[in-house]
Short mmCIF file of N, CA and C in Angstrom, two decimals:
data_model
loop_
_atom_site.label_atom_id
_atom_site.label_comp_id
_atom_site.label_asym_id
_atom_site.label_seq_id
_atom_site.Cartn_x
_atom_site.Cartn_y
_atom_site.Cartn_z
N MET A 17 -141.43 -73.61 32.00
CA MET A 17 -142.77 -74.11 31.71
C MET A 17 -142.84 -74.43 30.21
N THR A 18 -143.37 -75.59 29.88
CA THR A 18 -143.45 -76.00 28.48
C THR A 18 -144.52 -75.21 27.76
N GLY A 19 -144.40 -75.15 26.44
CA GLY A 19 -145.37 -74.42 25.62
C GLY A 19 -146.78 -74.95 25.77
N SER A 20 -146.94 -76.28 25.83
CA SER A 20 -148.29 -76.84 25.96
C SER A 20 -148.89 -76.51 27.33
N MET A 21 -148.05 -76.48 28.37
CA MET A 21 -148.54 -76.14 29.70
C MET A 21 -148.94 -74.66 29.74
N GLU A 22 -148.16 -73.82 29.11
CA GLU A 22 -148.48 -72.39 29.06
C GLU A 22 -149.81 -72.17 28.32
N GLN A 23 -150.03 -72.90 27.23
CA GLN A 23 -151.30 -72.79 26.50
C GLN A 23 -152.47 -73.25 27.35
N LEU A 24 -152.28 -74.33 28.11
CA LEU A 24 -153.33 -74.82 29.00
C LEU A 24 -153.66 -73.75 30.04
N TYR A 25 -152.64 -73.15 30.63
CA TYR A 25 -152.85 -72.11 31.63
C TYR A 25 -153.57 -70.91 31.03
N GLN A 26 -153.17 -70.51 29.82
CA GLN A 26 -153.85 -69.40 29.16
C GLN A 26 -155.32 -69.73 28.90
N GLN A 27 -155.60 -70.98 28.56
CA GLN A 27 -156.98 -71.39 28.31
C GLN A 27 -157.81 -71.34 29.58
N VAL A 28 -157.23 -71.76 30.70
CA VAL A 28 -157.93 -71.69 31.99
C VAL A 28 -158.32 -70.24 32.27
N ILE A 29 -157.38 -69.31 32.08
CA ILE A 29 -157.65 -67.90 32.33
C ILE A 29 -158.73 -67.37 31.39
N LEU A 30 -158.64 -67.71 30.13
CA LEU A 30 -159.66 -67.26 29.16
C LEU A 30 -161.04 -67.83 29.49
N ASP A 31 -161.09 -69.11 29.85
CA ASP A 31 -162.37 -69.73 30.19
C ASP A 31 -163.01 -69.04 31.39
N HIS A 32 -162.21 -68.78 32.41
CA HIS A 32 -162.75 -68.13 33.61
C HIS A 32 -163.12 -66.67 33.36
N SER A 33 -162.45 -66.01 32.45
CA SER A 33 -162.82 -64.61 32.18
C SER A 33 -164.13 -64.53 31.39
N ARG A 34 -164.43 -65.57 30.62
CA ARG A 34 -165.69 -65.61 29.87
C ARG A 34 -166.84 -66.15 30.72
N GLU A 35 -166.58 -67.21 31.45
CA GLU A 35 -167.57 -67.90 32.29
C GLU A 35 -167.21 -67.57 33.73
N ARG A 36 -167.62 -66.42 34.18
CA ARG A 36 -167.17 -65.87 35.47
C ARG A 36 -167.94 -66.50 36.63
N HIS A 37 -167.31 -67.46 37.29
CA HIS A 37 -167.93 -68.17 38.42
C HIS A 37 -168.12 -67.21 39.59
N GLY A 38 -169.30 -67.24 40.18
CA GLY A 38 -169.61 -66.40 41.33
C GLY A 38 -170.02 -64.98 40.97
N ALA A 39 -169.96 -64.62 39.69
CA ALA A 39 -170.30 -63.25 39.29
C ALA A 39 -171.78 -63.01 39.50
N GLY A 40 -172.11 -61.80 39.91
CA GLY A 40 -173.49 -61.43 40.20
C GLY A 40 -173.82 -61.78 41.64
N GLY A 41 -175.06 -61.85 41.94
CA GLY A 41 -175.45 -62.21 43.29
C GLY A 41 -175.60 -61.03 44.22
N GLY A 42 -175.39 -59.83 43.73
CA GLY A 42 -175.62 -58.64 44.54
C GLY A 42 -177.01 -58.12 44.27
N GLY A 43 -177.30 -56.95 44.72
CA GLY A 43 -178.60 -56.34 44.47
C GLY A 43 -179.54 -56.46 45.65
N PRO A 44 -180.66 -55.76 45.57
CA PRO A 44 -181.57 -55.69 46.71
C PRO A 44 -182.26 -57.01 47.07
N ASP A 45 -182.42 -57.92 46.12
CA ASP A 45 -183.10 -59.18 46.40
C ASP A 45 -182.15 -60.30 46.84
N ALA A 46 -180.85 -60.02 46.84
CA ALA A 46 -179.86 -61.04 47.19
C ALA A 46 -179.84 -61.26 48.70
N PRO A 47 -179.56 -62.49 49.13
CA PRO A 47 -179.42 -62.72 50.57
C PRO A 47 -178.25 -61.89 51.11
N PRO A 48 -178.34 -61.45 52.36
CA PRO A 48 -177.28 -60.60 52.89
C PRO A 48 -175.95 -61.35 53.00
N ALA A 49 -174.90 -60.64 52.70
CA ALA A 49 -173.56 -61.20 52.82
C ALA A 49 -173.06 -60.98 54.24
N SER A 50 -172.13 -61.80 54.67
CA SER A 50 -171.50 -61.61 55.97
C SER A 50 -170.63 -60.36 55.96
N ALA A 51 -170.02 -60.09 54.81
CA ALA A 51 -169.20 -58.88 54.63
C ALA A 51 -168.97 -58.65 53.15
N GLU A 52 -168.58 -57.42 52.84
CA GLU A 52 -168.37 -57.02 51.45
C GLU A 52 -167.15 -56.12 51.39
N SER A 53 -166.42 -56.21 50.29
CA SER A 53 -165.26 -55.35 50.08
C SER A 53 -165.25 -54.86 48.64
N PHE A 54 -164.97 -53.58 48.48
CA PHE A 54 -164.82 -52.99 47.16
C PHE A 54 -163.37 -52.60 46.99
N GLN A 55 -162.74 -53.10 45.95
CA GLN A 55 -161.32 -52.82 45.69
C GLN A 55 -161.15 -52.32 44.26
N VAL A 56 -160.21 -51.40 44.10
CA VAL A 56 -159.89 -50.83 42.79
C VAL A 56 -158.38 -50.92 42.58
N ASN A 57 -158.00 -51.28 41.39
CA ASN A 57 -156.59 -51.23 41.01
C ASN A 57 -156.38 -49.87 40.34
N PRO A 58 -155.76 -48.91 41.05
CA PRO A 58 -155.63 -47.56 40.49
C PRO A 58 -154.75 -47.50 39.25
N THR A 59 -153.91 -48.49 39.07
CA THR A 59 -153.01 -48.51 37.92
C THR A 59 -153.78 -48.66 36.61
N CYS A 60 -154.80 -49.53 36.61
CA CYS A 60 -155.50 -49.82 35.36
C CYS A 60 -157.01 -49.59 35.43
N GLY A 61 -157.56 -49.39 36.62
CA GLY A 61 -158.99 -49.14 36.75
C GLY A 61 -159.84 -50.37 36.97
N ASP A 62 -159.24 -51.56 37.07
CA ASP A 62 -160.03 -52.76 37.38
C ASP A 62 -160.72 -52.57 38.73
N GLU A 63 -161.95 -53.09 38.85
CA GLU A 63 -162.73 -52.96 40.09
C GLU A 63 -163.39 -54.30 40.41
N VAL A 64 -163.54 -54.54 41.70
CA VAL A 64 -164.31 -55.71 42.15
C VAL A 64 -165.02 -55.36 43.45
N ARG A 65 -166.28 -55.75 43.53
CA ARG A 65 -167.06 -55.70 44.77
C ARG A 65 -167.36 -57.16 45.11
N LEU A 66 -166.73 -57.64 46.16
CA LEU A 66 -166.80 -59.04 46.53
C LEU A 66 -167.58 -59.18 47.83
N ARG A 67 -168.48 -60.16 47.84
CA ARG A 67 -169.29 -60.46 49.02
C ARG A 67 -168.97 -61.87 49.48
N VAL A 68 -168.71 -62.00 50.78
CA VAL A 68 -168.43 -63.32 51.34
C VAL A 68 -169.62 -63.72 52.21
N HIS A 69 -170.08 -64.94 52.02
CA HIS A 69 -171.22 -65.49 52.76
C HIS A 69 -170.67 -66.63 53.62
N LEU A 70 -170.71 -66.44 54.92
CA LEU A 70 -170.17 -67.43 55.86
C LEU A 70 -171.28 -68.22 56.52
N ARG A 71 -170.92 -69.40 56.99
CA ARG A 71 -171.81 -70.20 57.83
C ARG A 71 -170.97 -70.75 58.97
N GLU A 72 -171.66 -71.14 60.03
CA GLU A 72 -170.98 -71.71 61.20
C GLU A 72 -170.32 -73.02 60.82
N GLY A 73 -169.08 -73.19 61.26
CA GLY A 73 -168.39 -74.45 61.11
C GLY A 73 -168.16 -75.05 62.49
N ALA A 74 -167.67 -76.25 62.54
CA ALA A 74 -167.45 -76.93 63.82
C ALA A 74 -166.45 -76.16 64.69
N THR A 75 -165.37 -75.68 64.08
CA THR A 75 -164.35 -74.97 64.85
C THR A 75 -164.11 -73.55 64.36
N ALA A 76 -164.51 -73.26 63.13
CA ALA A 76 -164.28 -71.93 62.55
C ALA A 76 -165.34 -71.67 61.49
N PRO A 77 -165.57 -70.40 61.15
CA PRO A 77 -166.53 -70.11 60.08
C PRO A 77 -166.10 -70.77 58.76
N ILE A 78 -167.10 -71.15 57.99
CA ILE A 78 -166.89 -71.77 56.68
C ILE A 78 -167.41 -70.78 55.63
N ILE A 79 -166.70 -70.66 54.52
CA ILE A 79 -167.20 -69.84 53.42
C ILE A 79 -168.25 -70.66 52.69
N ASP A 80 -169.48 -70.20 52.79
CA ASP A 80 -170.58 -70.85 52.09
C ASP A 80 -170.44 -70.59 50.59
N ARG A 81 -170.23 -69.31 50.28
CA ARG A 81 -170.02 -68.93 48.87
C ARG A 81 -169.46 -67.52 48.82
N VAL A 82 -168.93 -67.18 47.65
CA VAL A 82 -168.45 -65.84 47.36
C VAL A 82 -169.19 -65.38 46.11
N THR A 83 -169.71 -64.17 46.17
CA THR A 83 -170.33 -63.56 44.98
C THR A 83 -169.61 -62.25 44.72
N TRP A 84 -169.66 -61.79 43.49
CA TRP A 84 -168.93 -60.58 43.16
C TRP A 84 -169.45 -59.94 41.89
N ASP A 85 -169.14 -58.67 41.76
CA ASP A 85 -169.36 -57.92 40.52
C ASP A 85 -168.07 -57.18 40.25
N GLY A 86 -167.73 -57.05 38.99
CA GLY A 86 -166.50 -56.34 38.70
C GLY A 86 -166.35 -56.03 37.23
N THR A 87 -165.42 -55.15 36.98
CA THR A 87 -165.04 -54.81 35.62
C THR A 87 -163.53 -54.80 35.55
N GLY A 88 -163.01 -55.09 34.38
CA GLY A 88 -161.57 -55.04 34.22
C GLY A 88 -161.08 -56.03 33.19
N CYS A 89 -159.79 -56.23 33.23
CA CYS A 89 -159.14 -57.09 32.25
C CYS A 89 -159.47 -58.57 32.52
N SER A 90 -159.13 -59.41 31.56
CA SER A 90 -159.42 -60.83 31.69
C SER A 90 -158.67 -61.45 32.87
N ILE A 91 -157.51 -60.93 33.21
CA ILE A 91 -156.75 -61.49 34.33
C ILE A 91 -157.47 -61.24 35.65
N SER A 92 -157.91 -60.01 35.88
CA SER A 92 -158.58 -59.72 37.16
C SER A 92 -159.90 -60.47 37.26
N GLN A 93 -160.64 -60.55 36.18
CA GLN A 93 -161.92 -61.22 36.20
C GLN A 93 -161.76 -62.73 36.36
N ALA A 94 -160.80 -63.31 35.66
CA ALA A 94 -160.56 -64.74 35.77
C ALA A 94 -160.03 -65.11 37.16
N SER A 95 -159.19 -64.27 37.72
CA SER A 95 -158.62 -64.56 39.02
C SER A 95 -159.70 -64.64 40.11
N VAL A 96 -160.62 -63.68 40.10
CA VAL A 96 -161.68 -63.72 41.12
C VAL A 96 -162.65 -64.87 40.85
N SER A 97 -162.82 -65.25 39.60
CA SER A 97 -163.65 -66.41 39.26
C SER A 97 -163.03 -67.69 39.81
N VAL A 98 -161.74 -67.87 39.60
CA VAL A 98 -161.04 -69.04 40.12
C VAL A 98 -161.10 -69.04 41.65
N LEU A 99 -160.91 -67.88 42.25
CA LEU A 99 -160.96 -67.73 43.70
C LEU A 99 -162.28 -68.26 44.27
N THR A 100 -163.40 -67.91 43.63
CA THR A 100 -164.70 -68.32 44.16
C THR A 100 -164.83 -69.84 44.21
N ASP A 101 -164.31 -70.52 43.19
CA ASP A 101 -164.35 -71.99 43.18
C ASP A 101 -163.45 -72.58 44.25
N LEU A 102 -162.31 -71.96 44.43
CA LEU A 102 -161.29 -72.50 45.33
C LEU A 102 -161.67 -72.39 46.79
N VAL A 103 -162.38 -71.35 47.18
CA VAL A 103 -162.63 -71.12 48.61
C VAL A 103 -164.01 -71.58 49.08
N ALA A 104 -164.94 -71.83 48.17
CA ALA A 104 -166.28 -72.26 48.59
C ALA A 104 -166.18 -73.56 49.38
N GLY A 105 -166.76 -73.55 50.57
CA GLY A 105 -166.77 -74.73 51.43
C GLY A 105 -165.56 -74.85 52.34
N ALA A 106 -164.61 -73.93 52.21
CA ALA A 106 -163.39 -73.99 53.03
C ALA A 106 -163.55 -73.16 54.30
N ASP A 107 -162.84 -73.56 55.34
CA ASP A 107 -162.85 -72.75 56.56
C ASP A 107 -161.87 -71.58 56.40
N VAL A 108 -162.00 -70.62 57.28
CA VAL A 108 -161.23 -69.38 57.16
C VAL A 108 -159.72 -69.64 57.22
N ALA A 109 -159.26 -70.55 58.06
CA ALA A 109 -157.83 -70.85 58.14
C ALA A 109 -157.30 -71.42 56.82
N THR A 110 -158.08 -72.29 56.20
CA THR A 110 -157.69 -72.85 54.90
C THR A 110 -157.63 -71.76 53.86
N VAL A 111 -158.61 -70.87 53.87
CA VAL A 111 -158.64 -69.77 52.90
C VAL A 111 -157.42 -68.86 53.09
N ASP A 112 -157.03 -68.61 54.32
CA ASP A 112 -155.82 -67.83 54.58
C ASP A 112 -154.60 -68.50 53.96
N ARG A 113 -154.50 -69.81 54.10
CA ARG A 113 -153.37 -70.55 53.54
C ARG A 113 -153.39 -70.48 52.00
N VAL A 114 -154.56 -70.63 51.41
CA VAL A 114 -154.67 -70.55 49.95
C VAL A 114 -154.30 -69.15 49.47
N THR A 115 -154.78 -68.13 50.16
CA THR A 115 -154.48 -66.75 49.79
C THR A 115 -152.98 -66.47 49.87
N GLU A 116 -152.35 -66.91 50.93
CA GLU A 116 -150.91 -66.71 51.08
C GLU A 116 -150.13 -67.47 50.00
N THR A 117 -150.61 -68.64 49.64
CA THR A 117 -149.95 -69.41 48.58
C THR A 117 -150.09 -68.70 47.24
N PHE A 118 -151.26 -68.11 46.97
CA PHE A 118 -151.43 -67.37 45.72
C PHE A 118 -150.52 -66.14 45.70
N ARG A 119 -150.41 -65.44 46.83
CA ARG A 119 -149.49 -64.30 46.92
C ARG A 119 -148.06 -64.74 46.65
N ALA A 120 -147.68 -65.90 47.19
CA ALA A 120 -146.33 -66.43 46.96
C ALA A 120 -146.11 -66.70 45.47
N LEU A 121 -147.12 -67.24 44.81
CA LEU A 121 -147.03 -67.48 43.37
C LEU A 121 -146.81 -66.18 42.62
N MET A 122 -147.53 -65.13 43.01
CA MET A 122 -147.40 -63.84 42.35
C MET A 122 -146.03 -63.20 42.63
N ASN A 123 -145.43 -63.53 43.75
CA ASN A 123 -144.11 -62.99 44.09
C ASN A 123 -142.97 -63.85 43.57
N ASN A 124 -143.28 -64.93 42.86
CA ASN A 124 -142.27 -65.87 42.40
C ASN A 124 -141.78 -65.58 40.99
N ARG A 125 -142.15 -64.43 40.46
CA ARG A 125 -141.64 -63.93 39.17
C ARG A 125 -141.77 -64.92 38.01
N GLY A 126 -142.90 -65.62 37.97
CA GLY A 126 -143.16 -66.50 36.84
C GLY A 126 -142.62 -67.91 36.99
N GLN A 127 -142.05 -68.21 38.12
CA GLN A 127 -141.56 -69.57 38.38
C GLN A 127 -142.62 -70.33 39.17
N PRO A 128 -142.84 -71.58 38.83
CA PRO A 128 -143.83 -72.36 39.57
C PRO A 128 -143.39 -72.57 41.02
N LEU A 129 -144.36 -72.80 41.88
CA LEU A 129 -144.08 -73.15 43.27
C LEU A 129 -143.82 -74.66 43.35
N GLU A 130 -143.44 -75.13 44.54
CA GLU A 130 -143.27 -76.56 44.74
C GLU A 130 -144.62 -77.24 44.47
N ASP A 131 -144.56 -78.51 44.05
CA ASP A 131 -145.77 -79.24 43.66
C ASP A 131 -146.85 -79.23 44.74
N ASP A 132 -146.46 -79.44 46.01
CA ASP A 132 -147.47 -79.49 47.07
C ASP A 132 -148.16 -78.14 47.25
N ARG A 133 -147.44 -77.05 47.04
CA ARG A 133 -148.06 -75.72 47.14
C ARG A 133 -148.93 -75.42 45.92
N GLU A 134 -148.51 -75.88 44.74
CA GLU A 134 -149.33 -75.67 43.55
C GLU A 134 -150.63 -76.46 43.63
N GLU A 135 -150.59 -77.62 44.27
CA GLU A 135 -151.82 -78.41 44.45
C GLU A 135 -152.86 -77.63 45.24
N ILE A 136 -152.41 -76.87 46.22
CA ILE A 136 -153.31 -76.05 47.04
C ILE A 136 -154.06 -75.07 46.15
N LEU A 137 -153.41 -74.61 45.08
CA LEU A 137 -153.99 -73.56 44.24
C LEU A 137 -154.96 -74.06 43.17
N GLY A 138 -154.92 -75.32 42.83
CA GLY A 138 -155.81 -75.80 41.77
C GLY A 138 -155.66 -74.95 40.51
N ASP A 139 -156.78 -74.48 39.95
CA ASP A 139 -156.74 -73.67 38.72
C ASP A 139 -156.00 -72.34 38.91
N ALA A 140 -155.86 -71.88 40.14
CA ALA A 140 -155.15 -70.61 40.37
C ALA A 140 -153.67 -70.72 40.00
N ALA A 141 -153.14 -71.94 39.93
CA ALA A 141 -151.75 -72.12 39.50
C ALA A 141 -151.55 -71.64 38.05
N ALA A 142 -152.64 -71.52 37.30
CA ALA A 142 -152.56 -71.05 35.92
C ALA A 142 -152.04 -69.62 35.81
N PHE A 143 -152.05 -68.89 36.92
CA PHE A 143 -151.62 -67.49 36.89
C PHE A 143 -150.11 -67.35 37.06
N VAL A 144 -149.38 -68.46 37.05
CA VAL A 144 -147.93 -68.42 37.21
C VAL A 144 -147.27 -67.49 36.19
N GLY A 145 -147.73 -67.52 34.96
CA GLY A 145 -147.15 -66.67 33.91
C GLY A 145 -147.42 -65.19 34.11
N VAL A 146 -148.52 -64.86 34.77
CA VAL A 146 -148.87 -63.46 35.03
C VAL A 146 -147.79 -62.80 35.88
N ALA A 147 -147.18 -63.56 36.76
CA ALA A 147 -146.18 -63.01 37.69
C ALA A 147 -144.92 -62.54 36.97
N ARG A 148 -144.76 -62.87 35.70
CA ARG A 148 -143.62 -62.37 34.93
C ARG A 148 -143.81 -60.91 34.53
N TYR A 149 -145.03 -60.41 34.68
CA TYR A 149 -145.36 -59.04 34.27
C TYR A 149 -145.80 -58.25 35.49
N PRO A 150 -144.89 -57.53 36.12
CA PRO A 150 -145.21 -56.83 37.38
C PRO A 150 -146.46 -55.98 37.32
N ALA A 151 -146.74 -55.37 36.19
CA ALA A 151 -147.94 -54.52 36.08
C ALA A 151 -149.23 -55.34 36.17
N ARG A 152 -149.16 -56.62 35.87
CA ARG A 152 -150.36 -57.47 35.87
C ARG A 152 -150.59 -58.18 37.20
N ILE A 153 -149.59 -58.19 38.07
CA ILE A 153 -149.73 -58.86 39.36
C ILE A 153 -150.87 -58.26 40.17
N LYS A 154 -150.99 -56.93 40.16
CA LYS A 154 -152.08 -56.28 40.90
C LYS A 154 -153.44 -56.69 40.34
N CYS A 155 -153.50 -56.91 39.04
CA CYS A 155 -154.76 -57.37 38.43
C CYS A 155 -155.14 -58.74 39.00
N ALA A 156 -154.19 -59.64 39.04
CA ALA A 156 -154.45 -60.99 39.53
C ALA A 156 -154.78 -61.00 41.02
N LEU A 157 -154.19 -60.09 41.79
CA LEU A 157 -154.39 -60.06 43.24
C LEU A 157 -155.63 -59.29 43.69
N LEU A 158 -156.27 -58.55 42.80
CA LEU A 158 -157.38 -57.67 43.18
C LEU A 158 -158.49 -58.40 43.95
N GLY A 159 -159.01 -59.47 43.41
CA GLY A 159 -160.07 -60.22 44.08
C GLY A 159 -159.60 -60.85 45.38
N TRP A 160 -158.35 -61.28 45.42
CA TRP A 160 -157.80 -61.90 46.62
C TRP A 160 -157.70 -60.88 47.76
N MET A 161 -157.36 -59.62 47.41
CA MET A 161 -157.30 -58.57 48.42
C MET A 161 -158.71 -58.25 48.92
N ALA A 162 -159.67 -58.28 48.01
CA ALA A 162 -161.07 -58.05 48.41
C ALA A 162 -161.54 -59.16 49.35
N LEU A 163 -161.17 -60.40 49.04
CA LEU A 163 -161.54 -61.52 49.90
C LEU A 163 -160.91 -61.37 51.28
N ARG A 164 -159.65 -61.04 51.32
CA ARG A 164 -158.96 -60.87 52.61
C ARG A 164 -159.63 -59.78 53.43
N ASP A 165 -159.97 -58.65 52.79
CA ASP A 165 -160.63 -57.55 53.48
C ASP A 165 -162.01 -57.96 53.98
N ALA A 166 -162.79 -58.62 53.14
CA ALA A 166 -164.14 -59.05 53.53
C ALA A 166 -164.09 -60.04 54.69
N LEU A 167 -163.15 -60.97 54.64
CA LEU A 167 -163.03 -61.93 55.74
C LEU A 167 -162.61 -61.25 57.03
N ALA A 168 -161.73 -60.28 56.96
CA ALA A 168 -161.32 -59.54 58.15
C ALA A 168 -162.52 -58.83 58.77
N GLN A 169 -163.36 -58.26 57.93
CA GLN A 169 -164.57 -57.61 58.42
C GLN A 169 -165.53 -58.62 59.04
N ALA A 170 -165.72 -59.74 58.36
CA ALA A 170 -166.72 -60.73 58.77
C ALA A 170 -166.36 -61.40 60.09
N VAL A 171 -165.09 -61.71 60.29
CA VAL A 171 -164.73 -62.44 61.50
C VAL A 171 -164.56 -61.53 62.70
N THR A 172 -164.51 -60.21 62.49
CA THR A 172 -164.42 -59.28 63.62
C THR A 172 -165.72 -58.57 63.91
N ALA A 173 -166.66 -58.64 62.96
CA ALA A 173 -167.95 -57.93 63.14
C ALA A 173 -168.96 -58.86 63.78
N PRO A 174 -169.90 -58.28 64.56
CA PRO A 174 -170.99 -59.11 65.09
C PRO A 174 -171.91 -59.55 63.95
N PRO A 175 -172.57 -60.71 64.08
CA PRO A 175 -173.47 -61.19 63.02
C PRO A 175 -174.59 -60.20 62.74
N GLN A 176 -174.94 -60.10 61.47
CA GLN A 176 -176.04 -59.24 61.03
C GLN A 176 -177.36 -59.98 61.15
N ALA A 177 -178.43 -59.24 61.28
CA ALA A 177 -179.75 -59.86 61.31
C ALA A 177 -179.97 -60.64 60.01
N GLY A 178 -180.48 -61.83 60.11
CA GLY A 178 -180.76 -62.65 58.93
C GLY A 178 -179.59 -63.52 58.52
N GLU A 179 -178.41 -63.33 59.14
CA GLU A 179 -177.27 -64.18 58.81
C GLU A 179 -177.41 -65.53 59.46
N ARG A 180 -176.86 -66.53 58.82
CA ARG A 180 -176.87 -67.86 59.42
C ARG A 180 -175.84 -67.94 60.50
#
């Protein structure tokens, strides 16, 4: 990876850690979520409480939006911020593919994926450098694990009162 590309990726992570997309949206006045997951990285103490809001799709549920609250390092916060942008409006099967592609990126030890797979990731491809640091991989994956857990709950649970 070239130096200018690495700087661009670092900037994407910094921007998302400062301007946290999807952050907030919990609390007693918030519309009910389809499901919620709380995840902690025991290694460093990063935490995320992620709520997934689904709506009916033609063939499968669609993620209307993701909201979350969390504390932790810039990597964990930026990763869940990027995740919220990437999955909003996508159906569950697409989100599964995006999640698996992000996991593949984290398991690729700092090497980029093939171009077609990186396209799937959008801004999440910026985390390629994080995968060079095994201790930081869990930080980057924290929100993704919360999303996977929340979706598993949402698609197996009966609809809640007030849900669309």
